[in-house]
Short mmCIF file of C-alpha atoms in Angstrom, two decimals:
data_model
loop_
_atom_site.label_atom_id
_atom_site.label_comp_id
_atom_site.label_asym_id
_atom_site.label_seq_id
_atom_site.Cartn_x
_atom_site.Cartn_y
_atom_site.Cartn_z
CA UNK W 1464 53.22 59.31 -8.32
CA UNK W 1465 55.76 61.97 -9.12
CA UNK W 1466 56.20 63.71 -12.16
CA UNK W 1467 59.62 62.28 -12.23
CA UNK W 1468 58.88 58.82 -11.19
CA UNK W 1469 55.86 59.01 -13.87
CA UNK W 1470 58.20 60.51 -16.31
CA UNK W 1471 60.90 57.72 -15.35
CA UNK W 1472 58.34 54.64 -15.67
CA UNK W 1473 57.66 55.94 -19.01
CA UNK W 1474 60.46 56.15 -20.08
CA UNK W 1475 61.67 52.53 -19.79
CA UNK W 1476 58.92 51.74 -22.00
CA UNK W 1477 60.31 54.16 -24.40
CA UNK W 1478 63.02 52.54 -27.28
CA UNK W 1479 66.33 54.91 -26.58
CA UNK W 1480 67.66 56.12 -29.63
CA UNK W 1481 71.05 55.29 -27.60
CA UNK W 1482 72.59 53.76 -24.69
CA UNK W 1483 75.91 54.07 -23.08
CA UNK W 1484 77.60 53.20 -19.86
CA UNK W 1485 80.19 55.39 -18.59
CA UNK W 1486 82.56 53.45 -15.62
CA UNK W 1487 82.09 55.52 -12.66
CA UNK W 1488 78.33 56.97 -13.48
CA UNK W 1489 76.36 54.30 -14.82
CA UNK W 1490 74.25 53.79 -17.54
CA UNK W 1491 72.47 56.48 -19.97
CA UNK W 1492 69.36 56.38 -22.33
CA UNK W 1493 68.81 59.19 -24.35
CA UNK W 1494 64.87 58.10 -25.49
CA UNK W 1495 62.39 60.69 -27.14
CA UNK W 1496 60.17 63.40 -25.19
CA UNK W 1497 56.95 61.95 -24.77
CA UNK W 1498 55.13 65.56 -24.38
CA UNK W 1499 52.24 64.30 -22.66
CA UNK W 1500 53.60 62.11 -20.04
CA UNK W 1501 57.13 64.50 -19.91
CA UNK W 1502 54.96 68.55 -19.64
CA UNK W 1503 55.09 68.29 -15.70
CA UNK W 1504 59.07 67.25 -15.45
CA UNK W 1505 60.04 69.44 -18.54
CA UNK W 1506 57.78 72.50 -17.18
CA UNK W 1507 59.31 71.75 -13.17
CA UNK W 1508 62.90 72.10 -14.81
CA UNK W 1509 62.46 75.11 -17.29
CA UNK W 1510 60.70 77.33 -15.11
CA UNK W 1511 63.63 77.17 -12.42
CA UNK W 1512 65.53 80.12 -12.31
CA UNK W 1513 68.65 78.66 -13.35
CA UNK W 1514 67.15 77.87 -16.70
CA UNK W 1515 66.63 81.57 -17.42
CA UNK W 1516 68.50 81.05 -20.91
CA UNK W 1517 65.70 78.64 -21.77
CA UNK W 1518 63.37 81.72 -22.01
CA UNK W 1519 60.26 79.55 -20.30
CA UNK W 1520 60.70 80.88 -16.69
CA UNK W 1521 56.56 81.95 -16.66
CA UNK W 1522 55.55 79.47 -18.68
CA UNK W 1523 52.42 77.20 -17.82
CA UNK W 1524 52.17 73.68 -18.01
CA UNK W 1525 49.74 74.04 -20.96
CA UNK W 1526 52.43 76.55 -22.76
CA UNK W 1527 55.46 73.97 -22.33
CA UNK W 1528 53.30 71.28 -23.27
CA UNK W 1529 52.69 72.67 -26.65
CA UNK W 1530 55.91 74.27 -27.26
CA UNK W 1531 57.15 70.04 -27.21
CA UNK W 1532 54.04 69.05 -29.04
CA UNK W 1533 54.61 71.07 -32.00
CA UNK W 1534 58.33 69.83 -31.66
CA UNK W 1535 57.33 66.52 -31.87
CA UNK W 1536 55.69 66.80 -35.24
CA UNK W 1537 58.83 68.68 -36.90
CA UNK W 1538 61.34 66.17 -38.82
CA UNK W 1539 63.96 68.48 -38.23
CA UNK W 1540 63.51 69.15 -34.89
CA UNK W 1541 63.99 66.39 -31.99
CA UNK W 1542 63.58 66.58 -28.10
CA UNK W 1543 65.10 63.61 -25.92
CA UNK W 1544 65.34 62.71 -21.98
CA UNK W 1545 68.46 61.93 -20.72
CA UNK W 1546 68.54 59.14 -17.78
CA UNK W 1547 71.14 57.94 -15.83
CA UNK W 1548 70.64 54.58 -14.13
CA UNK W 1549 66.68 54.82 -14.90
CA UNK W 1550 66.49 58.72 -12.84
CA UNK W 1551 66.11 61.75 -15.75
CA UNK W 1552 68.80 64.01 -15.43
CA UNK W 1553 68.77 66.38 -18.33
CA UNK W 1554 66.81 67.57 -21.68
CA UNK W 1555 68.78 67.07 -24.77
CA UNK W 1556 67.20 68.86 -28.03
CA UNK W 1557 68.89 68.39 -32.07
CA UNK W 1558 67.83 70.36 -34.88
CA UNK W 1559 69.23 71.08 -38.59
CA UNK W 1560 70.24 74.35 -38.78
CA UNK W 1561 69.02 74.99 -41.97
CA UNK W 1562 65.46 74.72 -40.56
CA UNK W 1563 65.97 76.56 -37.93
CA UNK W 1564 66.46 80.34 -37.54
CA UNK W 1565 70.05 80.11 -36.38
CA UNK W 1566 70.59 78.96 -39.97
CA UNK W 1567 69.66 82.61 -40.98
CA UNK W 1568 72.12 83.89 -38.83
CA UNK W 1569 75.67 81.59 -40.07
CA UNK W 1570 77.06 79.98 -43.35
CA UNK W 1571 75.29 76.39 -42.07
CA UNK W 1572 77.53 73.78 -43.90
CA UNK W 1573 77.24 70.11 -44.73
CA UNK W 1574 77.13 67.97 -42.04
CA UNK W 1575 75.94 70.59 -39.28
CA UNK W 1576 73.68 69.65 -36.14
CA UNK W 1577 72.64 71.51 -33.75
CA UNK W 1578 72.07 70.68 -30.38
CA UNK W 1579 70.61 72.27 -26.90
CA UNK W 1580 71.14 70.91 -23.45
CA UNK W 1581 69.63 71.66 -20.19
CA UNK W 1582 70.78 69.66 -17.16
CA UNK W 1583 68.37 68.55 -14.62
CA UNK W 1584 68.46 69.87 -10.61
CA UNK W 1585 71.49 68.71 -9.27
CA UNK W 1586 70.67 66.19 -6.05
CA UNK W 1587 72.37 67.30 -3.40
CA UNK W 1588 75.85 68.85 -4.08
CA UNK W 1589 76.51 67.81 -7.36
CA UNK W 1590 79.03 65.31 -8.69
CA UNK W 1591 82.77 66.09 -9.80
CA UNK W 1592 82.53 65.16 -13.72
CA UNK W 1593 78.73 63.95 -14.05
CA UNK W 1594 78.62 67.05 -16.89
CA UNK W 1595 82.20 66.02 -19.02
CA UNK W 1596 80.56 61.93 -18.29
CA UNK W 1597 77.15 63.20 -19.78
CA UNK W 1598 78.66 65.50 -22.48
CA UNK W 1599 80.43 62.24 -23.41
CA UNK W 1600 77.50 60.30 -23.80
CA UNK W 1601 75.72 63.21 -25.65
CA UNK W 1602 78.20 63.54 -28.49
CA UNK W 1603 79.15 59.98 -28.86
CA UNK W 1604 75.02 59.90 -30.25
CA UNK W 1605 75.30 62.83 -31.98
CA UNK W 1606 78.48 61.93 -34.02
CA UNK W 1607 77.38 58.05 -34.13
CA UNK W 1608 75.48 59.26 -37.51
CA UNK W 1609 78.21 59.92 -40.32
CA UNK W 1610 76.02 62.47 -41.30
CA UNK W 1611 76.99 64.63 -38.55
CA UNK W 1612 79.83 66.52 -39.28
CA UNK W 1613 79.88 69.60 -37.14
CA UNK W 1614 78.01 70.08 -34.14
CA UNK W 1615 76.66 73.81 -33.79
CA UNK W 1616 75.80 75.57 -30.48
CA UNK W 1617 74.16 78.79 -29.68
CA UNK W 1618 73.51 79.59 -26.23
CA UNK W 1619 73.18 83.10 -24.87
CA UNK W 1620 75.80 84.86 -24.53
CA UNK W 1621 75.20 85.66 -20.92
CA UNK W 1622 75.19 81.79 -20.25
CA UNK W 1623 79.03 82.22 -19.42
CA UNK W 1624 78.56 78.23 -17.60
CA UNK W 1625 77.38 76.79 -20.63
CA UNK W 1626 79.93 78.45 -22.94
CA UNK W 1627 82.91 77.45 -20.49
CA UNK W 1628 81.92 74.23 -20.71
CA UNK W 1629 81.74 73.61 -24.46
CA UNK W 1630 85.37 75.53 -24.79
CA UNK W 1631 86.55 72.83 -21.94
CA UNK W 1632 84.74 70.08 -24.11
CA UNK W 1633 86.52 71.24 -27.28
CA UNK W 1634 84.01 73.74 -28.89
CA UNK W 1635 85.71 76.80 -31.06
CA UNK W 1636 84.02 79.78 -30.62
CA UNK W 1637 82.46 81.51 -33.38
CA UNK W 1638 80.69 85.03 -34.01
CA UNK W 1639 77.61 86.40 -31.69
CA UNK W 1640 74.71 86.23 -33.39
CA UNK W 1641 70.91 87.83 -33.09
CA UNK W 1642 68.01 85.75 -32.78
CA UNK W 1643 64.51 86.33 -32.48
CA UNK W 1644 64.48 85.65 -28.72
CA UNK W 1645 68.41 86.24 -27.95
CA UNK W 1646 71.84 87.16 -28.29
CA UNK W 1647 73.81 84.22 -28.85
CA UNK W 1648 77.62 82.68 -29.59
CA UNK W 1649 77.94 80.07 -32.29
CA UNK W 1650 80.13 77.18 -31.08
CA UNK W 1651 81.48 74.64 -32.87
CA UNK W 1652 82.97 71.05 -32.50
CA UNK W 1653 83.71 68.90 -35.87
CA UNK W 1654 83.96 66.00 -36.03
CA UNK W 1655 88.02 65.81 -36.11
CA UNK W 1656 88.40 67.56 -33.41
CA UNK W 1657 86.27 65.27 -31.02
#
């Protein structure tokens, strides 16, 4: 069996934490990183090149599968698969900023989330508005808790792809900020403006 098909029949015996069809590209689950049955996908996907902002390019196995572990025990901290019609297609992290060292770095406010997203290999050539359908899907979860006021981003600043598309998503841009493993740019979407 494949990592993905393992990581895929595990899955449907996880609960989702949400579920959403979206006409046109099917159904999502977002359900929660099971690190021992997800190291082999997680580690195939963020040792690719084109997840060089994920900082894990030479990571082993044994390296990714403690970096989720010891996300897995924090309460502030929370790593989820994202399938589409049962297949995983991306790896969708939250976090409170205040807990986290981007809070060190910004005036974190009521309400703020944070979030990371890495989208899974592309089969084939890619599909005009998968991202904007899975986006979608993403922050319809995140701002499904009335908690969630403000969602805050920081990718690197040299991820000009990721950056374009939160501005195209509605995403403000705020300062650049240092942290301990990157130069980053705060974005920010509240809740009014979704």
């Amino acid at each position: 069996m494949t990592s993905e098909a393992h990581t895929t029949a595990s899955a449907r015996r996880r609960e989702a934490v949400w579920e959403q069809v979206v006409e046109g590209f099917g159904a999502f689950r977002i359900v929660p990183v099971d690190p021992p049955a997800d190291a082999d996908l997680i580690h195939s996907w963020v040792t690719e090149e084109r997840a060089r902002f994920w900082g894990m390019l030479g990571a082993s196995r044994m390296r990714v599968l403690e970096i989720y572990d010891y996300l897995d025990g924090l309460a502030t901290h929370h790593s989820y698969l994202v399938h589409r019609d049962g297949r995983p297609v991306a790896l969708f992290q939250t976090y409170e900023p205040e807990a986290d060292p981007v809070g060190e770095c910004y005036d974190v406010q009521p309400g703020d989330f944070g979030v990371h997203l890495l989208l899974g290999p592309a089969r084939g050539e890619g599909e005009r508005g998968f991202t904007p359908a899975l986006v979608s899907v993403l922050l319809a979860y995140v701002f499904s808790d009335p908690r969630h006021t403000r969602i805050v981003a920081e990718p690197d600043i040299r991820n000009d792809k990721m950056i374009d598309r939160m501005l195209r998503t509605g995403f403000t841009l705020g300062p650049e900020i240092d942290l301990p493993d990157k130069r980053a740019r705060l974005l920010f979407l509240a809740r009014d403006h979704h």
